[in-house]
PDB file of C-alpha atoms in Angstrom:
ATOM      1  CA  UNK A  23     -54.404  19.069 211.612  1.00  0.00           C
ATOM      2  CA  UNK A  24     -52.025  16.216 210.896  1.00  0.00           C
ATOM      3  CA  UNK A  25     -50.604  15.835 207.501  1.00  0.00           C
ATOM      4  CA  UNK A  26     -48.129  12.836 207.985  1.00  0.00           C
ATOM      5  CA  UNK A  27     -47.171  10.075 204.936  1.00  0.00           C
ATOM      6  CA  UNK A  28     -49.808   8.102 203.320  1.00  0.00           C
ATOM      7  CA  UNK A  29     -49.333   4.241 204.018  1.00  0.00           C
ATOM      8  CA  UNK A  30     -49.809   1.721 200.654  1.00  0.00           C
ATOM      9  CA  UNK A  31     -53.038   1.134 202.115  1.00  0.00           C
ATOM     10  CA  UNK A  32     -54.358   4.823 200.873  1.00  0.00           C
ATOM     11  CA  UNK A  33     -52.909   4.690 197.474  1.00  0.00           C
ATOM     12  CA  UNK A  34     -53.061   1.141 197.172  1.00  0.00           C
ATOM     13  CA  UNK A  35     -49.894  -1.540 197.548  1.00  0.00           C
ATOM     14  CA  UNK A  36     -48.997  -0.572 194.004  1.00  0.00           C
ATOM     15  CA  UNK A  37     -48.401   2.654 195.015  1.00  0.00           C
ATOM     16  CA  UNK A  38     -46.485   3.674 197.868  1.00  0.00           C
ATOM     17  CA  UNK A  39     -45.691   7.034 199.328  1.00  0.00           C
ATOM     18  CA  UNK A  40     -42.752   6.611 202.054  1.00  0.00           C
ATOM     19  CA  UNK A  41     -40.400   9.095 203.946  1.00  0.00           C
ATOM     20  CA  UNK A  42     -41.069  12.710 203.631  1.00  0.00           C
ATOM     21  CA  UNK A  43     -44.839  14.589 203.422  1.00  0.00           C
ATOM     22  CA  UNK A  44     -45.706  17.566 201.832  1.00  0.00           C
ATOM     23  CA  UNK A  45     -48.239  19.504 199.639  1.00  0.00           C
ATOM     24  CA  UNK A  46     -49.269  22.024 196.998  1.00  0.00           C
ATOM     25  CA  UNK A  47     -51.516  24.466 196.208  1.00  0.00           C
ATOM     26  CA  UNK A  48     -54.481  23.207 194.221  1.00  0.00           C
ATOM     27  CA  UNK A  49     -54.776  26.340 192.746  1.00  0.00           C
ATOM     28  CA  UNK A  50     -57.262  28.077 194.896  1.00  0.00           C
ATOM     29  CA  UNK A  51     -55.563  28.931 197.859  1.00  0.00           C
ATOM     30  CA  UNK A  52     -54.851  32.779 198.711  1.00  0.00           C
ATOM     31  CA  UNK A  53     -51.275  33.849 197.985  1.00  0.00           C
ATOM     32  CA  UNK A  54     -49.271  33.792 200.951  1.00  0.00           C
ATOM     33  CA  UNK A  55     -48.910  37.744 201.960  1.00  0.00           C
ATOM     34  CA  UNK A  56     -45.186  39.076 201.417  1.00  0.00           C
ATOM     35  CA  UNK A  57     -43.235  40.198 203.910  1.00  0.00           C
ATOM     36  CA  UNK A  58     -43.247  43.516 204.715  1.00  0.00           C
ATOM     37  CA  UNK A  59     -39.893  46.088 204.496  1.00  0.00           C
ATOM     38  CA  UNK A  60     -38.949  49.792 205.889  1.00  0.00           C
ATOM     39  CA  UNK A  61     -39.862  50.507 209.639  1.00  0.00           C
ATOM     40  CA  UNK A  62     -43.112  48.899 209.484  1.00  0.00           C
ATOM     41  CA  UNK A  63     -41.669  45.578 209.335  1.00  0.00           C
ATOM     42  CA  UNK A  64     -38.976  46.440 211.930  1.00  0.00           C
ATOM     43  CA  UNK A  65     -41.406  48.097 214.283  1.00  0.00           C
ATOM     44  CA  UNK A  66     -43.432  44.784 215.128  1.00  0.00           C
ATOM     45  CA  UNK A  67     -40.746  42.032 214.808  1.00  0.00           C
ATOM     46  CA  UNK A  68     -38.610  41.495 218.036  1.00  0.00           C
ATOM     47  CA  UNK A  69     -34.608  42.417 217.120  1.00  0.00           C
ATOM     48  CA  UNK A  70     -33.712  39.439 218.002  1.00  0.00           C
ATOM     49  CA  UNK A  71     -33.448  36.638 214.714  1.00  0.00           C
ATOM     50  CA  UNK A  72     -34.519  33.257 216.997  1.00  0.00           C
ATOM     51  CA  UNK A  73     -37.552  35.140 219.164  1.00  0.00           C
ATOM     52  CA  UNK A  74     -39.062  37.120 215.868  1.00  0.00           C
ATOM     53  CA  UNK A  75     -39.274  33.064 215.124  1.00  0.00           C
ATOM     54  CA  UNK A  76     -40.596  31.913 218.275  1.00  0.00           C
ATOM     55  CA  UNK A  77     -42.999  34.490 218.555  1.00  0.00           C
ATOM     56  CA  UNK A  78     -43.774  34.247 214.461  1.00  0.00           C
ATOM     57  CA  UNK A  79     -46.357  31.430 215.076  1.00  0.00           C
ATOM     58  CA  UNK A  80     -48.375  32.404 217.653  1.00  0.00           C
ATOM     59  CA  UNK A  81     -51.363  33.830 215.535  1.00  0.00           C
ATOM     60  CA  UNK A  82     -51.211  30.272 213.955  1.00  0.00           C
ATOM     61  CA  UNK A  83     -52.989  29.087 217.352  1.00  0.00           C
ATOM     62  CA  UNK A  84     -55.626  31.231 216.861  1.00  0.00           C
ATOM     63  CA  UNK A  85     -57.098  28.627 214.133  1.00  0.00           C
ATOM     64  CA  UNK A  86     -57.928  31.738 211.151  1.00  0.00           C
ATOM     65  CA  UNK A  87     -55.639  31.316 208.025  1.00  0.00           C
ATOM     66  CA  UNK A  88     -55.065  29.529 205.149  1.00  0.00           C
ATOM     67  CA  UNK A  89     -52.231  27.665 203.846  1.00  0.00           C
ATOM     68  CA  UNK A  90     -50.360  25.510 201.638  1.00  0.00           C
ATOM     69  CA  UNK A  91     -47.477  22.610 201.565  1.00  0.00           C
ATOM     70  CA  UNK A  92     -45.132  22.212 198.574  1.00  0.00           C
ATOM     71  CA  UNK A  93     -42.083  20.069 197.575  1.00  0.00           C
ATOM     72  CA  UNK A  94     -43.123  16.505 198.294  1.00  0.00           C
ATOM     73  CA  UNK A  95     -45.213  13.244 197.473  1.00  0.00           C
ATOM     74  CA  UNK A  96     -48.096  14.743 198.197  1.00  0.00           C
ATOM     75  CA  UNK A  97     -49.425  18.206 197.247  1.00  0.00           C
ATOM     76  CA  UNK A  98     -52.323  20.316 199.082  1.00  0.00           C
ATOM     77  CA  UNK A  99     -53.778  23.802 200.270  1.00  0.00           C
ATOM     78  CA  UNK A 100     -56.407  24.510 202.900  1.00  0.00           C
ATOM     79  CA  UNK A 101     -58.039  26.603 204.996  1.00  0.00           C
ATOM     80  CA  UNK A 102     -58.467  26.803 209.013  1.00  0.00           C
ATOM     81  CA  UNK A 103     -61.691  28.882 210.434  1.00  0.00           C
ATOM     82  CA  UNK A 104     -61.937  27.802 214.149  1.00  0.00           C
ATOM     83  CA  UNK A 105     -64.893  30.172 215.016  1.00  0.00           C
ATOM     84  CA  UNK A 106     -67.324  28.000 212.958  1.00  0.00           C
ATOM     85  CA  UNK A 107     -65.036  24.572 213.588  1.00  0.00           C
ATOM     86  CA  UNK A 108     -64.597  24.336 210.376  1.00  0.00           C
ATOM     87  CA  UNK A 109     -61.496  23.635 207.890  1.00  0.00           C
ATOM     88  CA  UNK A 110     -60.667  21.775 204.471  1.00  0.00           C
ATOM     89  CA  UNK A 111     -57.794  20.802 202.628  1.00  0.00           C
ATOM     90  CA  UNK A 112     -57.446  19.496 198.994  1.00  0.00           C
ATOM     91  CA  UNK A 113     -54.617  17.076 198.053  1.00  0.00           C
ATOM     92  CA  UNK A 114     -53.432  15.641 194.977  1.00  0.00           C
ATOM     93  CA  UNK A 115     -50.312  13.009 194.336  1.00  0.00           C
ATOM     94  CA  UNK A 116     -47.265  14.750 193.803  1.00  0.00           C
ATOM     95  CA  UNK A 117     -43.413  13.907 192.531  1.00  0.00           C
ATOM     96  CA  UNK A 118     -44.422   9.984 193.729  1.00  0.00           C
ATOM     97  CA  UNK A 119     -47.345   9.957 191.767  1.00  0.00           C
ATOM     98  CA  UNK A 120     -47.364   6.906 189.045  1.00  0.00           C
ATOM     99  CA  UNK A 121     -48.686   7.711 186.002  1.00  0.00           C
ATOM    100  CA  UNK A 122     -50.828   4.214 186.853  1.00  0.00           C
ATOM    101  CA  UNK A 123     -52.148   5.458 189.452  1.00  0.00           C
ATOM    102  CA  UNK A 124     -52.874   9.406 190.615  1.00  0.00           C
ATOM    103  CA  UNK A 125     -54.861  10.547 193.677  1.00  0.00           C
ATOM    104  CA  UNK A 126     -56.867  13.518 194.322  1.00  0.00           C
ATOM    105  CA  UNK A 127     -58.805  14.205 197.720  1.00  0.00           C
ATOM    106  CA  UNK A 128     -60.537  16.648 199.391  1.00  0.00           C
ATOM    107  CA  UNK A 129     -61.388  16.727 203.133  1.00  0.00           C
ATOM    108  CA  UNK A 130     -63.799  18.839 205.127  1.00  0.00           C
ATOM    109  CA  UNK A 131     -64.698  19.181 208.652  1.00  0.00           C
ATOM    110  CA  UNK A 132     -67.415  20.988 210.332  1.00  0.00           C
ATOM    111  CA  UNK A 133     -68.092  20.447 213.876  1.00  0.00           C
ATOM    112  CA  UNK A 134     -68.460  17.090 214.658  1.00  0.00           C
ATOM    113  CA  UNK A 135     -68.746  16.064 210.684  1.00  0.00           C
ATOM    114  CA  UNK A 136     -66.289  15.229 208.783  1.00  0.00           C
ATOM    115  CA  UNK A 137     -66.375  14.184 204.734  1.00  0.00           C
ATOM    116  CA  UNK A 138     -63.580  12.927 202.561  1.00  0.00           C
ATOM    117  CA  UNK A 139     -63.862  12.787 198.144  1.00  0.00           C
ATOM    118  CA  UNK A 140     -61.068  10.142 196.922  1.00  0.00           C
ATOM    119  CA  UNK A 141     -60.856   9.804 193.570  1.00  0.00           C
ATOM    120  CA  UNK A 142     -58.386   7.883 191.573  1.00  0.00           C
ATOM    121  CA  UNK A 143     -57.228   8.413 187.956  1.00  0.00           C
ATOM    122  CA  UNK A 144     -54.798   6.325 185.663  1.00  0.00           C
ATOM    123  CA  UNK A 145     -54.917   2.549 184.244  1.00  0.00           C
ATOM    124  CA  UNK A 146     -54.793   1.092 187.803  1.00  0.00           C
ATOM    125  CA  UNK A 147     -57.914   3.163 189.089  1.00  0.00           C
ATOM    126  CA  UNK A 148     -60.620   0.480 188.101  1.00  0.00           C
ATOM    127  CA  UNK A 149     -58.550  -1.666 191.040  1.00  0.00           C
ATOM    128  CA  UNK A 150     -60.004   0.790 193.621  1.00  0.00           C
ATOM    129  CA  UNK A 151     -63.467   0.453 195.440  1.00  0.00           C
ATOM    130  CA  UNK A 152     -66.013   1.898 193.262  1.00  0.00           C
ATOM    131  CA  UNK A 153     -67.337   4.526 195.716  1.00  0.00           C
ATOM    132  CA  UNK A 154     -63.683   6.451 195.684  1.00  0.00           C
ATOM    133  CA  UNK A 155     -64.021   6.778 191.758  1.00  0.00           C
ATOM    134  CA  UNK A 156     -67.604   7.927 192.047  1.00  0.00           C
ATOM    135  CA  UNK A 157     -66.809  11.549 192.462  1.00  0.00           C
ATOM    136  CA  UNK A 158     -68.856  12.049 195.516  1.00  0.00           C
ATOM    137  CA  UNK A 159     -68.301  12.865 199.176  1.00  0.00           C
ATOM    138  CA  UNK A 160     -67.974  10.123 201.588  1.00  0.00           C
ATOM    139  CA  UNK A 161     -69.512  11.381 205.274  1.00  0.00           C
ATOM    140  CA  UNK A 162     -67.950   9.599 207.836  1.00  0.00           C
ATOM    141  CA  UNK A 163     -68.536   8.128 210.922  1.00  0.00           C
ATOM    142  CA  UNK A 164     -66.512  10.151 213.239  1.00  0.00           C
ATOM    143  CA  UNK A 165     -66.296   7.044 215.991  1.00  0.00           C
ATOM    144  CA  UNK A 166     -65.042   4.764 213.444  1.00  0.00           C
ATOM    145  CA  UNK A 167     -61.832   7.168 211.968  1.00  0.00           C
ATOM    146  CA  UNK A 168     -60.211   7.738 215.849  1.00  0.00           C
ATOM    147  CA  UNK A 169     -56.543   7.351 215.648  1.00  0.00           C
ATOM    148  CA  UNK A 170     -56.681   7.520 211.327  1.00  0.00           C
ATOM    149  CA  UNK A 171     -54.228  10.484 211.504  1.00  0.00           C
ATOM    150  CA  UNK A 172     -55.226  10.957 207.820  1.00  0.00           C
ATOM    151  CA  UNK A 173     -59.161  11.259 208.516  1.00  0.00           C
ATOM    152  CA  UNK A 174     -58.810  13.424 211.950  1.00  0.00           C
ATOM    153  CA  UNK A 175     -58.888  16.880 212.901  1.00  0.00           C
ATOM    154  CA  UNK A 176     -57.986  18.463 216.280  1.00  0.00           C
ATOM    155  CA  UNK A 177     -58.824  22.231 216.809  1.00  0.00           C
ATOM    156  CA  UNK A 178     -56.455  22.154 219.531  1.00  0.00           C
ATOM    157  CA  UNK A 179     -53.796  21.545 217.056  1.00  0.00           C
ATOM    158  CA  UNK A 180     -54.602  23.052 213.721  1.00  0.00           C
ATOM    159  CA  UNK A 181     -51.367  23.971 212.124  1.00  0.00           C
ATOM    160  CA  UNK A 182     -50.347  21.413 209.521  1.00  0.00           C
ATOM    161  CA  UNK A 183     -47.091  21.454 209.388  1.00  0.00           C
ATOM    162  CA  UNK A 184     -46.128  22.546 213.215  1.00  0.00           C
ATOM    163  CA  UNK A 185     -44.284  25.525 212.769  1.00  0.00           C
ATOM    164  CA  UNK A 186     -44.376  26.204 216.011  1.00  0.00           C
ATOM    165  CA  UNK A 187     -42.153  23.156 216.989  1.00  0.00           C
ATOM    166  CA  UNK A 188     -39.791  23.685 214.203  1.00  0.00           C
ATOM    167  CA  UNK A 189     -38.927  26.866 215.498  1.00  0.00           C
ATOM    168  CA  UNK A 190     -38.183  25.882 219.015  1.00  0.00           C
ATOM    169  CA  UNK A 191     -35.765  23.770 217.013  1.00  0.00           C
ATOM    170  CA  UNK A 192     -33.800  25.960 215.926  1.00  0.00           C
ATOM    171  CA  UNK A 193     -29.381  25.868 216.404  1.00  0.00           C
ATOM    172  CA  UNK A 194     -28.692  28.987 214.210  1.00  0.00           C
ATOM    173  CA  UNK A 195     -30.429  31.690 212.951  1.00  0.00           C
ATOM    174  CA  UNK A 196     -29.439  34.943 210.968  1.00  0.00           C
ATOM    175  CA  UNK A 197     -31.514  37.660 209.407  1.00  0.00           C
ATOM    176  CA  UNK A 198     -30.765  38.150 205.861  1.00  0.00           C
ATOM    177  CA  UNK A 199     -33.334  40.760 205.423  1.00  0.00           C
ATOM    178  CA  UNK A 200     -36.500  42.675 205.854  1.00  0.00           C
ATOM    179  CA  UNK A 201     -38.682  39.885 206.993  1.00  0.00           C
ATOM    180  CA  UNK A 202     -36.225  37.055 205.682  1.00  0.00           C
ATOM    181  CA  UNK A 203     -34.290  34.644 208.338  1.00  0.00           C
ATOM    182  CA  UNK A 204     -32.655  31.607 207.555  1.00  0.00           C
ATOM    183  CA  UNK A 205     -30.489  29.135 209.173  1.00  0.00           C
ATOM    184  CA  UNK A 206     -30.595  25.488 210.944  1.00  0.00           C
ATOM    185  CA  UNK A 207     -33.090  23.487 212.674  1.00  0.00           C
ATOM    186  CA  UNK A 208     -32.126  20.145 215.074  1.00  0.00           C
ATOM    187  CA  UNK A 209     -35.209  18.195 213.473  1.00  0.00           C
ATOM    188  CA  UNK A 210     -34.763  15.512 216.053  1.00  0.00           C
ATOM    189  CA  UNK A 211     -36.156  18.130 218.486  1.00  0.00           C
ATOM    190  CA  UNK A 212     -39.063  18.848 216.750  1.00  0.00           C
ATOM    191  CA  UNK A 213     -40.815  15.357 216.386  1.00  0.00           C
ATOM    192  CA  UNK A 214     -44.354  17.495 216.749  1.00  0.00           C
ATOM    193  CA  UNK A 215     -43.602  19.004 213.574  1.00  0.00           C
ATOM    194  CA  UNK A 216     -45.313  16.498 210.715  1.00  0.00           C
ATOM    195  CA  UNK A 217     -42.774  18.160 208.047  1.00  0.00           C
ATOM    196  CA  UNK A 218     -40.727  15.450 208.382  1.00  0.00           C
ATOM    197  CA  UNK A 219     -41.514  12.051 210.052  1.00  0.00           C
ATOM    198  CA  UNK A 220     -40.055   9.941 212.015  1.00  0.00           C
ATOM    199  CA  UNK A 221     -38.884   7.472 209.131  1.00  0.00           C
ATOM    200  CA  UNK A 222     -37.102  10.065 207.380  1.00  0.00           C
ATOM    201  CA  UNK A 223     -35.529  11.336 210.407  1.00  0.00           C
ATOM    202  CA  UNK A 224     -34.170   7.852 211.189  1.00  0.00           C
ATOM    203  CA  UNK A 225     -32.527   8.029 207.651  1.00  0.00           C
ATOM    204  CA  UNK A 226     -31.152  11.114 208.232  1.00  0.00           C
ATOM    205  CA  UNK A 227     -29.543   9.736 210.938  1.00  0.00           C
ATOM    206  CA  UNK A 228     -26.675  12.634 211.716  1.00  0.00           C
ATOM    207  CA  UNK A 229     -27.803  15.064 209.258  1.00  0.00           C
ATOM    208  CA  UNK A 230     -30.981  15.868 210.945  1.00  0.00           C
ATOM    209  CA  UNK A 231     -29.558  17.971 213.690  1.00  0.00           C
ATOM    210  CA  UNK A 232     -28.766  21.083 211.185  1.00  0.00           C
ATOM    211  CA  UNK A 233     -31.259  20.710 208.587  1.00  0.00           C
ATOM    212  CA  UNK A 234     -30.929  24.239 206.498  1.00  0.00           C
ATOM    213  CA  UNK A 235     -34.291  26.360 206.742  1.00  0.00           C
ATOM    214  CA  UNK A 236     -35.619  29.840 205.482  1.00  0.00           C
ATOM    215  CA  UNK A 237     -38.207  31.597 206.843  1.00  0.00           C
ATOM    216  CA  UNK A 238     -40.325  34.635 205.775  1.00  0.00           C
ATOM    217  CA  UNK A 239     -42.685  37.248 208.349  1.00  0.00           C
ATOM    218  CA  UNK A 240     -45.200  40.007 207.297  1.00  0.00           C
ATOM    219  CA  UNK A 241     -44.880  43.258 208.552  1.00  0.00           C
ATOM    220  CA  UNK A 242     -46.659  42.156 212.035  1.00  0.00           C
ATOM    221  CA  UNK A 243     -44.283  39.468 212.878  1.00  0.00           C
ATOM    222  CA  UNK A 244     -46.273  36.630 211.557  1.00  0.00           C
ATOM    223  CA  UNK A 245     -44.764  33.816 209.691  1.00  0.00           C
ATOM    224  CA  UNK A 246     -45.891  33.625 205.948  1.00  0.00           C
ATOM    225  CA  UNK A 247     -43.381  30.914 204.897  1.00  0.00           C
ATOM    226  CA  UNK A 248     -40.974  28.525 205.919  1.00  0.00           C
ATOM    227  CA  UNK A 249     -38.970  26.074 204.297  1.00  0.00           C
ATOM    228  CA  UNK A 250     -36.832  22.739 204.779  1.00  0.00           C
ATOM    229  CA  UNK A 251     -33.946  22.200 202.773  1.00  0.00           C
ATOM    230  CA  UNK A 252     -34.447  18.565 203.359  1.00  0.00           C
ATOM    231  CA  UNK A 253     -31.092  16.221 202.197  1.00  0.00           C
ATOM    232  CA  UNK A 254     -31.629  13.027 199.621  1.00  0.00           C
ATOM    233  CA  UNK A 255     -32.463   9.936 201.913  1.00  0.00           C
ATOM    234  CA  UNK A 256     -33.300   6.250 201.099  1.00  0.00           C
ATOM    235  CA  UNK A 257     -31.965   6.912 197.625  1.00  0.00           C
ATOM    236  CA  UNK A 258     -34.639   9.651 196.629  1.00  0.00           C
ATOM    237  CA  UNK A 259     -33.969  13.010 195.610  1.00  0.00           C
ATOM    238  CA  UNK A 260     -33.263  16.010 197.817  1.00  0.00           C
ATOM    239  CA  UNK A 261     -36.537  17.946 198.965  1.00  0.00           C
ATOM    240  CA  UNK A 262     -37.081  21.512 199.536  1.00  0.00           C
ATOM    241  CA  UNK A 263     -40.165  21.575 201.705  1.00  0.00           C
ATOM    242  CA  UNK A 264     -41.921  24.597 201.781  1.00  0.00           C
ATOM    243  CA  UNK A 265     -45.431  25.842 203.626  1.00  0.00           C
ATOM    244  CA  UNK A 266     -47.034  29.062 203.649  1.00  0.00           C
ATOM    245  CA  UNK A 267     -49.921  30.788 205.791  1.00  0.00           C
ATOM    246  CA  UNK A 268     -51.995  33.744 204.963  1.00  0.00           C
ATOM    247  CA  UNK A 269     -55.125  35.308 205.513  1.00  0.00           C
ATOM    248  CA  UNK A 270     -54.494  35.494 209.132  1.00  0.00           C
ATOM    249  CA  UNK A 271     -58.021  36.236 210.857  1.00  0.00           C
ATOM    250  CA  UNK A 272     -59.935  36.695 207.567  1.00  0.00           C
ATOM    251  CA  UNK A 273     -60.707  33.052 206.186  1.00  0.00           C
ATOM    252  CA  UNK A 274     -64.546  32.399 205.689  1.00  0.00           C
ATOM    253  CA  UNK A 275     -66.377  29.260 207.149  1.00  0.00           C
ATOM    254  CA  UNK A 276     -65.705  26.033 205.731  1.00  0.00           C
ATOM    255  CA  UNK A 277     -68.926  25.233 203.642  1.00  0.00           C
ATOM    256  CA  UNK A 278     -70.712  21.484 203.899  1.00  0.00           C
ATOM    257  CA  UNK A 279     -70.852  19.670 200.538  1.00  0.00           C
ATOM    258  CA  UNK A 280     -74.094  19.609 198.623  1.00  0.00           C
ATOM    259  CA  UNK A 281     -76.409  16.860 200.105  1.00  0.00           C
ATOM    260  CA  UNK A 282     -76.509  15.179 196.244  1.00  0.00           C
ATOM    261  CA  UNK A 283     -72.889  15.095 196.395  1.00  0.00           C
ATOM    262  CA  UNK A 284     -72.721  13.101 199.687  1.00  0.00           C
ATOM    263  CA  UNK A 285     -72.905   9.565 199.888  1.00  0.00           C
ATOM    264  CA  UNK A 286     -72.144   7.541 203.486  1.00  0.00           C
ATOM    265  CA  UNK A 287     -68.786   5.849 203.798  1.00  0.00           C
ATOM    266  CA  UNK A 288     -68.520   2.344 202.768  1.00  0.00           C
ATOM    267  CA  UNK A 289     -66.923  -0.584 204.516  1.00  0.00           C
ATOM    268  CA  UNK A 290     -64.338  -0.198 201.446  1.00  0.00           C
ATOM    269  CA  UNK A 291     -63.403   3.480 202.452  1.00  0.00           C
ATOM    270  CA  UNK A 292     -62.849   2.924 206.322  1.00  0.00           C
ATOM    271  CA  UNK A 293     -60.499  -0.209 205.269  1.00  0.00           C
ATOM    272  CA  UNK A 294     -58.787   1.979 202.702  1.00  0.00           C
ATOM    273  CA  UNK A 295     -57.476   4.517 205.148  1.00  0.00           C
ATOM    274  CA  UNK A 296     -56.775   1.810 207.771  1.00  0.00           C
TER     275      UNK A 296
END
């Protein structure tokens, strides 16, 4: 799954969402498992701080977890269930959303099928394609969304934030408590992560080589939270981007949208995402 910045084509020319992309809970996700304390926490975790963080993302690649991403211009939550080749994610407009145009979106992937429901609100919603405000799921032709990152899902790359790439780019790290870590990341070496996009990296310039981060591991040494403290760029405010992981190995299959809530995607839907 890739969570990248949304172009003007998604929110229309009236609502640009540049720079940093992140998501927040829609209220239905599970709470991230807290870091354990005591001997149970330390017994499963390498004593070296960087080695502990490098090992912490291995469970994510198995594709059975829920997640949230908070702090930026889009807010969302979802889950991945690789055993049934299913995944879903819900998103809403965040800090960058205008009162004139807001957005809610739900993406569902089951094997080779994909659905998206996009709803716009605010005074400018009437300018959007009617199907996007109907409350119906748009069934997508997968052959027509190749290359559209917002609508694709790759079960060989299931991490919504690319935390493995972030841990590999750590330049300094120290343990600050039981299961707790802090340090810096060279974001220029983490281009496979979607927490900071290419435009943001360019704007950060020299600051991109030492972005502060925090991380939290559970008693089994699995990553349950990672945060990036991204400096202000392009005239915007500094942002604390946070991804959480929970429900390792216990998520349930994603369900297909009810038939009476599904229509075939219109040309306007494909054009909007392109």
